[in-house]
GROMACS .gro file of C-alpha atoms in nm:
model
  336
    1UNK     CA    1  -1.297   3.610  -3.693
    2UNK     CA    2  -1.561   3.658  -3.473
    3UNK     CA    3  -1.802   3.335  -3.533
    4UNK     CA    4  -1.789   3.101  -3.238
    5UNK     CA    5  -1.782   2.820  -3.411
    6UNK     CA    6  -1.404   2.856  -3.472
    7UNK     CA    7  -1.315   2.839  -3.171
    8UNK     CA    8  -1.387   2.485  -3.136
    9UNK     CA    9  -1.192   2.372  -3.393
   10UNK     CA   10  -0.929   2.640  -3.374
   11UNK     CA   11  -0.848   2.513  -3.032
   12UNK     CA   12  -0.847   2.119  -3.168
   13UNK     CA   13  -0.589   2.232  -3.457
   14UNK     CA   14  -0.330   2.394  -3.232
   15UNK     CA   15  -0.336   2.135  -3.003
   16UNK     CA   16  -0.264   1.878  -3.263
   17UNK     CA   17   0.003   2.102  -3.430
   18UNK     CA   18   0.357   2.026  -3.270
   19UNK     CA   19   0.491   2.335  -3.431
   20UNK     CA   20   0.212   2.548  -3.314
   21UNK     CA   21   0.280   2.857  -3.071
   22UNK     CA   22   0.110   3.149  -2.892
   23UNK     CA   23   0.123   3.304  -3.247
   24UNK     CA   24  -0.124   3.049  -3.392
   25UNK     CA   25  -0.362   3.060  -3.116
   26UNK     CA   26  -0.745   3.206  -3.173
   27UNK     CA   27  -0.661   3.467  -2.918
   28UNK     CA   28  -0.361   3.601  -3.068
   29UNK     CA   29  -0.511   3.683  -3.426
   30UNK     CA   30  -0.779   3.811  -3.282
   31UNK     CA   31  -0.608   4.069  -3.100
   32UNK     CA   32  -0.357   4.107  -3.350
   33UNK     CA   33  -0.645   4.145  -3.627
   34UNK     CA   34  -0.832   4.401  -3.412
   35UNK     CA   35  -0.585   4.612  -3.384
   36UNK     CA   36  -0.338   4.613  -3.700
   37UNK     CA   37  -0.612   4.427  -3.979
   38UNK     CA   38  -0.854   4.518  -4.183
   39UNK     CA   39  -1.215   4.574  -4.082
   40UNK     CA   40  -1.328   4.213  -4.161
   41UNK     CA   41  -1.023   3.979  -4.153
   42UNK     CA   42  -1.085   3.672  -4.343
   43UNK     CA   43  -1.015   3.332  -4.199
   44UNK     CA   44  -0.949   3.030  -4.477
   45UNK     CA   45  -1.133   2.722  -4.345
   46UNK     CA   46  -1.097   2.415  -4.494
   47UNK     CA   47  -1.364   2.103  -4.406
   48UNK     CA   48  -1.372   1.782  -4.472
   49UNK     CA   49  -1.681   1.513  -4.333
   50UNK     CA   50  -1.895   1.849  -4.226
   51UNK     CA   51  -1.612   1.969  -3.979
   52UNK     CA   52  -1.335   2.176  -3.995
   53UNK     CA   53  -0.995   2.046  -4.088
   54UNK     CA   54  -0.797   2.312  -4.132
   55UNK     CA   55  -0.747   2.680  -4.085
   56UNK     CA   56  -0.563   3.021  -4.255
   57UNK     CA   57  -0.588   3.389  -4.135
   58UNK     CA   58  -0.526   3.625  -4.430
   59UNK     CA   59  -0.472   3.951  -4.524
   60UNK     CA   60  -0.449   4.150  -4.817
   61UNK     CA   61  -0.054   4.278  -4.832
   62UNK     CA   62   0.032   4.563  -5.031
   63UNK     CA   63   0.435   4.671  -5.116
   64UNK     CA   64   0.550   4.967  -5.306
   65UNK     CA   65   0.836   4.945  -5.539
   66UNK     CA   66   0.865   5.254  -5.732
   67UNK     CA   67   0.583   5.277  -5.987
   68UNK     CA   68   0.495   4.920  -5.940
   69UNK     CA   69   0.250   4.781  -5.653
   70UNK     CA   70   0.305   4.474  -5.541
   71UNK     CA   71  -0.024   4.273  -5.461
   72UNK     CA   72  -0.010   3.995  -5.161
   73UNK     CA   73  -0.229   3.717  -4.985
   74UNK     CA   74  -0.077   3.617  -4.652
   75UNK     CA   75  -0.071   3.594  -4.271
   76UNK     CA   76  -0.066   3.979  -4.175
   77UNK     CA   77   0.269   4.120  -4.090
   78UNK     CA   78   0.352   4.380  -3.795
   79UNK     CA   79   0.616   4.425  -3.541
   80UNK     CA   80   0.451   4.122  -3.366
   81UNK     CA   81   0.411   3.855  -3.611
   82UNK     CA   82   0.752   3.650  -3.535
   83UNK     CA   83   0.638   3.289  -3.640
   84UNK     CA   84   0.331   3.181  -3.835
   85UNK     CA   85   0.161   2.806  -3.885
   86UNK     CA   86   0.035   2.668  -4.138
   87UNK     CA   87  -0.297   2.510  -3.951
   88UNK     CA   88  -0.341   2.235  -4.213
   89UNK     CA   89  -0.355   1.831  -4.263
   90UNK     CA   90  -0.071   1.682  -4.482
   91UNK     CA   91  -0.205   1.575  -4.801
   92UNK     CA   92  -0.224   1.686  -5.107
   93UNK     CA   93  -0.540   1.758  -5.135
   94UNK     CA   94  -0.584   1.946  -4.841
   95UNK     CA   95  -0.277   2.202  -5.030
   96UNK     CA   96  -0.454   2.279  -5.320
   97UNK     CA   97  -0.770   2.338  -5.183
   98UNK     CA   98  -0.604   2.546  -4.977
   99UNK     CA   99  -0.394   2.731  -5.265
  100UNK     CA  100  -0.748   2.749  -5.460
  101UNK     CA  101  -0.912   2.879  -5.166
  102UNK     CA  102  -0.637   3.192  -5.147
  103UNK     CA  103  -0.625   3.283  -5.465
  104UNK     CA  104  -1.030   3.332  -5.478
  105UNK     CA  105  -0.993   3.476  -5.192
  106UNK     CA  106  -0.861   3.806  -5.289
  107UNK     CA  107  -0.703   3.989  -5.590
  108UNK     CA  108  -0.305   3.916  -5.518
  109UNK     CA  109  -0.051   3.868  -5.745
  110UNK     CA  110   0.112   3.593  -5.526
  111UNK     CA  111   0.049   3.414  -5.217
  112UNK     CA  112   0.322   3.429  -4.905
  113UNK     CA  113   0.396   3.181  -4.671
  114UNK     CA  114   0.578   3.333  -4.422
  115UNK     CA  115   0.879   3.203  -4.111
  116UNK     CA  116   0.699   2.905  -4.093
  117UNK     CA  117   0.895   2.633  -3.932
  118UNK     CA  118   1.168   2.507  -4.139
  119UNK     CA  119   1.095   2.142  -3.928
  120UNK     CA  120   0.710   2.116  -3.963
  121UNK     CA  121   0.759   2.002  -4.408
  122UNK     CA  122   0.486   2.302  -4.491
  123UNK     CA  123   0.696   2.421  -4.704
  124UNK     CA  124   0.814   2.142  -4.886
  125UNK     CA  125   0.427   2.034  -4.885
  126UNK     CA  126   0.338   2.368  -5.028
  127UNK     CA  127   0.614   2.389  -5.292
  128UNK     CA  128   0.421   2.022  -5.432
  129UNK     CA  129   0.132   2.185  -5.397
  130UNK     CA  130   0.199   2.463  -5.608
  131UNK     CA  131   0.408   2.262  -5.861
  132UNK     CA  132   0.096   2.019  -5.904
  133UNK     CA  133  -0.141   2.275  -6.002
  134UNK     CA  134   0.145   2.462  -6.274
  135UNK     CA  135   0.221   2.762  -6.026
  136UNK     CA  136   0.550   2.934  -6.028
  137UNK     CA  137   0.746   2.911  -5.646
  138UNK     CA  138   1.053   3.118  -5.565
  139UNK     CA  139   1.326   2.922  -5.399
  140UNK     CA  140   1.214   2.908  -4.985
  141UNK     CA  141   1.423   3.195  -4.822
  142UNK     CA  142   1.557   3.187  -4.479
  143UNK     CA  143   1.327   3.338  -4.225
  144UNK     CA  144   1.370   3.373  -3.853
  145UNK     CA  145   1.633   3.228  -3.643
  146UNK     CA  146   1.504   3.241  -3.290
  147UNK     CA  147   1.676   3.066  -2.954
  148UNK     CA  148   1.490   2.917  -2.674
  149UNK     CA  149   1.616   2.774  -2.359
  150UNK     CA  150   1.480   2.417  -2.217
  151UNK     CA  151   1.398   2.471  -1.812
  152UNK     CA  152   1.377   2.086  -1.789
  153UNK     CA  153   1.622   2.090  -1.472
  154UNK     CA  154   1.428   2.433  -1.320
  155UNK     CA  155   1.661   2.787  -1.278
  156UNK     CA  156   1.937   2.646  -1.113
  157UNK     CA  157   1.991   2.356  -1.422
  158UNK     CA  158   1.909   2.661  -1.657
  159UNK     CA  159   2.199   2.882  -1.392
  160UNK     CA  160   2.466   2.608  -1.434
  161UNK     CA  161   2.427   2.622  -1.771
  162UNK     CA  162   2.596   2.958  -1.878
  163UNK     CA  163   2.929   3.010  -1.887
  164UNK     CA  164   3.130   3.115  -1.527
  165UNK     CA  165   3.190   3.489  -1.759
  166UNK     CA  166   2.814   3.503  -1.799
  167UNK     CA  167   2.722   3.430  -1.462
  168UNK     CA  168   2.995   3.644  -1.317
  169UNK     CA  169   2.849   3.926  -1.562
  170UNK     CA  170   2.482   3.887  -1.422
  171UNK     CA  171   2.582   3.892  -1.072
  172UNK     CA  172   2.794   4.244  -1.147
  173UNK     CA  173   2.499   4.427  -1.294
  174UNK     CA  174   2.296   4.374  -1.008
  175UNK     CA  175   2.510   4.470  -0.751
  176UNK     CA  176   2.618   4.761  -0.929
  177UNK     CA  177   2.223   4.908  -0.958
  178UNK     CA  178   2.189   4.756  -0.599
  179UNK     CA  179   2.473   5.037  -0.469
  180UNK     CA  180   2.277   5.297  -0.608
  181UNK     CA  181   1.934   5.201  -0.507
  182UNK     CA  182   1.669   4.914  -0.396
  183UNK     CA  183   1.576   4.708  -0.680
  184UNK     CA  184   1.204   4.587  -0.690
  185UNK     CA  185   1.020   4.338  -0.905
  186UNK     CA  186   0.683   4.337  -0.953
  187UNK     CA  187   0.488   4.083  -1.157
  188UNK     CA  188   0.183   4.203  -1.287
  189UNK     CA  189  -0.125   3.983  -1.463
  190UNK     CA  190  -0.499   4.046  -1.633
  191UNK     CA  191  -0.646   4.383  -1.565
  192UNK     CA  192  -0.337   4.483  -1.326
  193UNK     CA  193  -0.140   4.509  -1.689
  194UNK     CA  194  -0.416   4.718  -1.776
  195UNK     CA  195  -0.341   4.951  -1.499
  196UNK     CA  196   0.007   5.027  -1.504
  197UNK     CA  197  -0.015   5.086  -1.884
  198UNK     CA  198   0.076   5.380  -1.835
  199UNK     CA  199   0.401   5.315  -1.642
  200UNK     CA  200   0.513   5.068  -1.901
  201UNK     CA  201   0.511   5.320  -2.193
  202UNK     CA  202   0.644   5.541  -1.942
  203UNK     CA  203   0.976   5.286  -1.959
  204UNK     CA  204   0.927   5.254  -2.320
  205UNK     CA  205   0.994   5.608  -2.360
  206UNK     CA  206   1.290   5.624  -2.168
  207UNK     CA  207   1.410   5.317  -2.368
  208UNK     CA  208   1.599   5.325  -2.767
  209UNK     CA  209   1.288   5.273  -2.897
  210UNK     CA  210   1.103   5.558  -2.725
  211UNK     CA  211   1.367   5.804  -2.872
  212UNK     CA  212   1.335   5.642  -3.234
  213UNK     CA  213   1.006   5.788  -3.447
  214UNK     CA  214   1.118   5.483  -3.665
  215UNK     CA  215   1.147   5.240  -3.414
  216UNK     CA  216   0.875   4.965  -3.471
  217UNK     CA  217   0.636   4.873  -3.176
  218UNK     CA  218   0.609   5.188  -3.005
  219UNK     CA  219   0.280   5.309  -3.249
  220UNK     CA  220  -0.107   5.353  -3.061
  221UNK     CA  221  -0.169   5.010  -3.267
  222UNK     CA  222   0.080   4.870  -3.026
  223UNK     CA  223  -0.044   4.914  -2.710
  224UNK     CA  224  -0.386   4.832  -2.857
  225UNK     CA  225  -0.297   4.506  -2.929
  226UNK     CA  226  -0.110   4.502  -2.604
  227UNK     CA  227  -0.428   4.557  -2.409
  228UNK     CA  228  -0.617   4.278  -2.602
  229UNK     CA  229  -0.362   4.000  -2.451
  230UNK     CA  230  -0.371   4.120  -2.107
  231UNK     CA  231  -0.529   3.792  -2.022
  232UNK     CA  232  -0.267   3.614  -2.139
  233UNK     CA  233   0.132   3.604  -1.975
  234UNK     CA  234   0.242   3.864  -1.745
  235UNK     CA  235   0.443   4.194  -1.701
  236UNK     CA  236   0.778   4.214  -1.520
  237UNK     CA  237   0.869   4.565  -1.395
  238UNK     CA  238   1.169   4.659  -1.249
  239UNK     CA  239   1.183   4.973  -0.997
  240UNK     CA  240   1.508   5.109  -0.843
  241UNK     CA  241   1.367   5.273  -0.546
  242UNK     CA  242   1.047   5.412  -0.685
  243UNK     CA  243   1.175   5.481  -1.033
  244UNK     CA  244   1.074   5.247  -1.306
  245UNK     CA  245   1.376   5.160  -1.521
  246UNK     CA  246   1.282   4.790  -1.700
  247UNK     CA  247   0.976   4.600  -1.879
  248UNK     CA  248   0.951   4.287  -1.980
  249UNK     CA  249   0.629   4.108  -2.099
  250UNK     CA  250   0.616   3.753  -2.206
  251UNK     CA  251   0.320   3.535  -2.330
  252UNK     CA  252   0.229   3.200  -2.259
  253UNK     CA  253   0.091   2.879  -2.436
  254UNK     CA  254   0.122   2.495  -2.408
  255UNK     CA  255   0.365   2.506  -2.048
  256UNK     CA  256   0.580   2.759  -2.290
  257UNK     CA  257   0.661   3.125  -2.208
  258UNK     CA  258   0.771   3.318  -2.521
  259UNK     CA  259   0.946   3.693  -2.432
  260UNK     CA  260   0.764   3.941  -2.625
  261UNK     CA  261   0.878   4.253  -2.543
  262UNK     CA  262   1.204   4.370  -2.323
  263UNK     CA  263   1.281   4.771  -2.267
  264UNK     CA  264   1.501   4.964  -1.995
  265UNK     CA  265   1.564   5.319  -1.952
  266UNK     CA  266   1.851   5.362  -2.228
  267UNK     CA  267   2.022   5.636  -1.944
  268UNK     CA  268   2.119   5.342  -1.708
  269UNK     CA  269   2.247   5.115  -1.981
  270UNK     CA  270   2.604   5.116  -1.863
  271UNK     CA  271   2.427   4.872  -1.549
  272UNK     CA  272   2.254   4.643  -1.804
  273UNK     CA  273   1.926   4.726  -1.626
  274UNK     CA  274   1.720   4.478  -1.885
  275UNK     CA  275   1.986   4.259  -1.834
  276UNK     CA  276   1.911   4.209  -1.424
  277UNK     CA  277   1.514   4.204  -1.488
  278UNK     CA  278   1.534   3.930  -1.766
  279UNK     CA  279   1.733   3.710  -1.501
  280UNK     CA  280   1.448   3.837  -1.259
  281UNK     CA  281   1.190   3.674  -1.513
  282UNK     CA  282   1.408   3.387  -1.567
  283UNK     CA  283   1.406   3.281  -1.251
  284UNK     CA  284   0.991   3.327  -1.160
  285UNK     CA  285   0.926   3.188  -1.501
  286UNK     CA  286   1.138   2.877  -1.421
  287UNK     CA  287   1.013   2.861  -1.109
  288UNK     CA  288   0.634   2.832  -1.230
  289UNK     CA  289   0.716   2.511  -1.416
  290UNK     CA  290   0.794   2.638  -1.780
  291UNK     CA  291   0.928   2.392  -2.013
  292UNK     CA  292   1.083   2.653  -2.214
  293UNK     CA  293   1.097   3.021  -2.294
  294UNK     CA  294   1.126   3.108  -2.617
  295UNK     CA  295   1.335   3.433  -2.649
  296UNK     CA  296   1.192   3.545  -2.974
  297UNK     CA  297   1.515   3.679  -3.117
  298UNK     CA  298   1.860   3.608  -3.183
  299UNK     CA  299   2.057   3.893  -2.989
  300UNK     CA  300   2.380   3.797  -2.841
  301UNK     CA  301   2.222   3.763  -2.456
  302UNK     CA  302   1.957   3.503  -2.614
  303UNK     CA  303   2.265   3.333  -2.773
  304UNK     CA  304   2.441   3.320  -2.443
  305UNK     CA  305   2.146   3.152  -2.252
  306UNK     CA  306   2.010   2.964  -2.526
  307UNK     CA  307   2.026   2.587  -2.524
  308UNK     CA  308   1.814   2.536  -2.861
  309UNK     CA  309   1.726   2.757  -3.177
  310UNK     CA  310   1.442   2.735  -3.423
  311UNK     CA  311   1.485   2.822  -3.787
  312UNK     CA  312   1.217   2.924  -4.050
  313UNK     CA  313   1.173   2.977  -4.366
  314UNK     CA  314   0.949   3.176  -4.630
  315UNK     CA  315   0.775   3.085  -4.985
  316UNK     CA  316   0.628   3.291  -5.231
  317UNK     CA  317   0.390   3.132  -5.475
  318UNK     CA  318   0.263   3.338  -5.806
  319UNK     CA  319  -0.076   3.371  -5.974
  320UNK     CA  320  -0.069   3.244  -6.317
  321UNK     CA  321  -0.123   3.636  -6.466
  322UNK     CA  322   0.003   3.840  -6.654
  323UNK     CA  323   0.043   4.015  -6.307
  324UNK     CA  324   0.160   3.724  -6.139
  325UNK     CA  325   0.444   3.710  -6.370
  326UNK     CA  326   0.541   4.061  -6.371
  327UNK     CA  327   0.560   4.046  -6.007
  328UNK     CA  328   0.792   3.770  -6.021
  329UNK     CA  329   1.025   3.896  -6.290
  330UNK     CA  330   0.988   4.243  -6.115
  331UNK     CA  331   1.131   4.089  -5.737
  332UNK     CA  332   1.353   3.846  -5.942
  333UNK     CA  333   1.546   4.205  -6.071
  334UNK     CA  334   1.461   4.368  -5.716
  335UNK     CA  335   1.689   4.054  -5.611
  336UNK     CA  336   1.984   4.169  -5.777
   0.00000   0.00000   0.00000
């Protein structure tokens, strides 16, 4: 992934995708490859009239059920991989080159398209695909619910929104952390994420997730890919006096914010100390002319604020194998 003559095109085929996010972008994969892929990621171009019309990141995906190993070709999965696009032309043809193209590209015993958006008709033009060229195709699954809220009408439109209880609930929290202590925001971009690094996995570790070993996103591949996307968003932390007690970091693409990560120090969670900073970073991200911010989950606060959701779903298409069969019939029994 890294020839520069993708980026071009890369850049052209986002920007023409309506259901394209921060996910999709060049930058993102890169980072995300870097730190959690293989040595040598491979990258699925399709071209058409000398150019480049379309474009796949894969990885080789590996799942152990008992004795049996499970062989995969698909976007590469971690703790950060919410929402993938399919970055291809409709058409038929461009499908099957693209389903000929994965399964040369790597040994797999099926191919996995997964939370793409249940709106952009990948799915449905995948599922034609495959049928067309005699593949088996599970039934599409449901992936990913997330919420997003609209900012057309700025913070105060977004404020008026929630219910009297909600903003009755918001305004409690802070005043009860404000009895006990003056509450600071700081809003940190570029290499001043890079510096206070160390103060953000200082919150982390006060957080849930810092007390889990098996809590996901919390692993030196993490903050790896953390550091590789400092150029991109910003960090919110929250001090009470001089103690840091919240994080929240969002990225940022197409006039969109999209919450990536959220932590508070788990002690304090009686005062809802993630709940004051994400109103915090409400407010500035409003206030910076955000369309949107996409709250990457489905937790009861996102429902609360939400004014929109976006569903996906997930296909799995099988090599015609012996293999590819047994892996079917073998997830078809997993199933039940």
């Amino acid at each position: 992934m890294s020839d520069d003559t993708l980026e071009s095109p890369w850049h052209d085929l986002v920007a023409a995708d309506p259901f394209a996010t921060v996910y999709s972008t060049l930058s993102f994969q890169r980072a995300l490859f870097e730190a959690f892929g293989p040595a040598e990621p491979q990258v699925i171009a399709l071209e058409a009239g000398g150019r480049i019309v379309g474009l796949m990141p894969i990885a080789a995906l590996t799942m152990q059920r008992g004795k049996a190993t499970l062989r995969e070709t698909g976007f590469l999965r971690c703790a950060h991989t919410l929402r993938n696009t399919l970055l291809i032309p409709e058409g038929a043809a461009s499908s099957g080159v693209l389903l000929e193209a994965l399964l040369r590209a790597m040994p797999s015993d099926s191919l996995l398209f997964q939370n793409l958006p249940s709106d952009s008709g990948k799915i449905a033009q995948m599922q034609a695909a495959a049928a067309r060229a005699g593949l088996h195709a599970d039934m599409p699954q449901e992936g990913r619910l997330l919420m997003h809220s609209d900012f057309n009408g700025g913070y105060d439109a977004f404020w008026a929104s929630l219910s009297g209880q909600q903003r009755r609930h918001f305004r409690k929290r802070r005043r009860n952390l404000e009895a006990i202590g003056e509450l600071r925001l700081v809003r940190l971009t570029g290499g001043l994420i890079t510096n206070s690094m160390q103060v953000w996995r200082d919150i982390v570790a006060t957080s849930w997730q810092g007390h889990d070993a098996h809590a996901v996103g919390n692993k030196p591949q993490d903050w790896d890919f953390h550091r590789r996307l400092v150029d991109n968003g910003a960090l919110f932390l929250l001090f009470l006096d001089d103690r840091p007690i919240a994080s929240l970091r969002y990225l940022e693409h197409d006039n969109v914010a999209y919450l990536h990560t959220m932590n508070y120090n788990y002690s304090l969670r009686e005062m809802s100390p993630g709940l004051v900073l994400f109103d915090f970073a409400v407010r500035d991200i409003a206030t910076r002319g955000f369309r949107r911010l996409d709250f990457n989950g489905k937790t009861e606060i996102y429902k609360r604020c939400a004014s929109g959701e976006t569903s996906h779903q997930t296909l799995r298409i099988y090599r015609p194998t012996l293999r590819g069969h047994a892996a079917r019939y073998l997830r078809r029994v997993l199933a039940h």
